[in-house]
Tab-separated table of C-alpha atoms in Angstrom:
chain	number	residue	atom	x	y	z
X	804	MET	CA	34.679	39.237	10.711
X	805	GLY	CA	31.537	37.188	11.020
X	806	LYS	CA	31.207	33.610	12.122
X	807	LYS	CA	31.556	31.054	9.396
X	808	ASN	CA	28.391	29.104	8.840
X	809	LYS	CA	29.564	25.517	8.832
X	810	LYS	CA	27.112	22.870	7.821
X	811	ARG	CA	27.320	19.738	9.872
X	812	ARG	CA	27.376	16.560	7.905
X	813	ARG	CA	25.294	13.749	9.257
X	814	ARG	CA	27.207	10.524	9.240
X	815	ILE	CA	25.093	7.561	8.232
X	816	LYS	CA	25.905	4.344	10.015
X	817	GLN	CA	26.088	1.371	7.736
X	818	ALA	CA	26.634	-2.231	8.592
X	819	PRO	CA	30.110	-3.476	7.724
X	820	THR	CA	30.078	-5.521	4.561
X	821	ASP	CA	32.487	-7.999	3.062
X	822	ARG	CA	34.311	-6.208	0.227
X	823	ASN	CA	33.873	-9.252	-2.027
X	824	ALA	CA	30.159	-9.632	-1.269
X	825	ILE	CA	27.516	-9.006	-3.889
X	826	ILE	CA	25.189	-6.273	-2.636
X	827	VAL	CA	21.581	-6.460	-3.814
X	828	GLU	CA	18.442	-4.435	-3.266
X	829	HIS	CA	15.115	-6.152	-2.747
X	830	CYS	CA	11.523	-5.202	-2.032
X	831	ILE	CA	9.583	-7.038	0.689
X	832	THR	CA	5.832	-6.802	0.187
X	833	THR	CA	3.244	-8.211	2.588
X	834	ASP	CA	-0.526	-8.403	2.270
X	835	ALA	CA	-2.748	-7.990	5.338
X	836	ASP	CA	-5.134	-10.570	3.862
X	837	THR	CA	-2.467	-13.247	4.282
X	838	PRO	CA	-2.360	-14.205	7.977
X	839	GLY	CA	1.068	-14.009	9.594
X	840	GLU	CA	2.848	-12.546	6.564
X	841	THR	CA	3.559	-9.087	8.040
X	842	GLU	CA	4.654	-10.620	11.345
X	843	MET	CA	7.000	-12.964	9.441
X	844	ALA	CA	8.538	-9.965	7.637
X	845	LEU	CA	8.975	-7.989	10.860
X	846	GLN	CA	10.627	-10.973	12.535
X	847	TRP	CA	13.018	-11.437	9.586
X	848	LEU	CA	13.866	-7.699	9.551
X	849	LYS	CA	14.528	-7.737	13.297
X	850	GLN	CA	16.785	-10.776	12.946
X	851	TRP	CA	18.904	-9.289	10.134
X	852	ARG	CA	18.643	-5.534	10.929
X	853	LYS	CA	22.272	-5.167	12.041
X	854	LYS	CA	23.674	-7.028	9.023
X	855	LEU	CA	21.685	-5.196	6.320
X	856	ASP	CA	23.059	-2.009	4.780
X	857	TYR	CA	19.645	-0.375	4.447
X	858	ILE	CA	16.027	-0.899	5.503
X	859	SER	CA	13.433	1.662	4.434
X	860	GLU	CA	10.518	2.780	6.529
X	861	ASN	CA	7.294	0.938	5.715
X	862	GLN	CA	6.280	2.460	2.376
X	863	GLY	CA	2.888	0.786	2.270
X	864	CYS	CA	-0.277	2.068	3.905
X	865	GLY	CA	0.107	-0.483	6.709
X	866	CYS	CA	-3.582	-1.362	6.801
X	867	CYS	CA	-3.637	-3.604	3.735
X	868	VAL	CA	-0.087	-3.693	2.401
X	869	SER	CA	3.381	-3.205	3.898
X	870	ILE	CA	6.424	-2.550	1.734
X	871	TRP	CA	10.085	-2.328	2.728
X	872	VAL	CA	13.096	-1.812	0.485
X	873	ILE	CA	16.183	-3.557	1.814
X	874	ARG	CA	19.810	-3.609	0.680
X	875	GLY	CA	22.540	-5.953	1.741
X	876	ASN	CA	24.728	-8.944	1.096
X	877	GLU	CA	23.126	-11.344	-1.376
X	878	ALA	CA	23.687	-14.264	1.006
X	879	ILE	CA	21.561	-12.518	3.657
X	880	ILE	CA	18.810	-11.541	1.213
X	881	ASP	CA	18.704	-15.182	0.072
X	882	THR	CA	17.536	-16.174	3.577
X	883	LEU	CA	14.312	-14.214	3.018
X	884	PRO	CA	11.374	-16.666	3.070
X	885	SER	CA	9.889	-17.203	-0.397
X	886	ALA	CA	6.488	-15.976	0.840
X	887	LEU	CA	8.049	-12.534	1.376
X	888	ARG	CA	9.842	-12.241	-1.946
X	889	SER	CA	8.476	-9.650	-4.320
X	890	THR	CA	8.334	-10.487	-8.014
X	891	LYS	CA	9.092	-6.861	-8.910
X	892	THR	CA	12.660	-5.914	-9.676
X	893	LEU	CA	14.136	-2.641	-8.501
X	894	SER	CA	15.957	-0.433	-10.949
X	895	ALA	CA	18.504	2.189	-10.062
């Protein structure tokens, strides 16, 4: 009898969420031409990192635009400064 090849499942840690909370997904977009915008986004992400369900890696090039997709409780997303709010909606 050979050894069984068992695949290990990677458990993804997610922040605990309120079962009654509305979970939303949002896109943060910053422009390098706007002074302080990327730093403001990084500070906001650092502040809320543990309470958000998901934060993507920076999907922008980083030299002229930075883009993060975030998911979490609507009340937390609502604290995002208006300067960082993307006008694009995300579809599933």
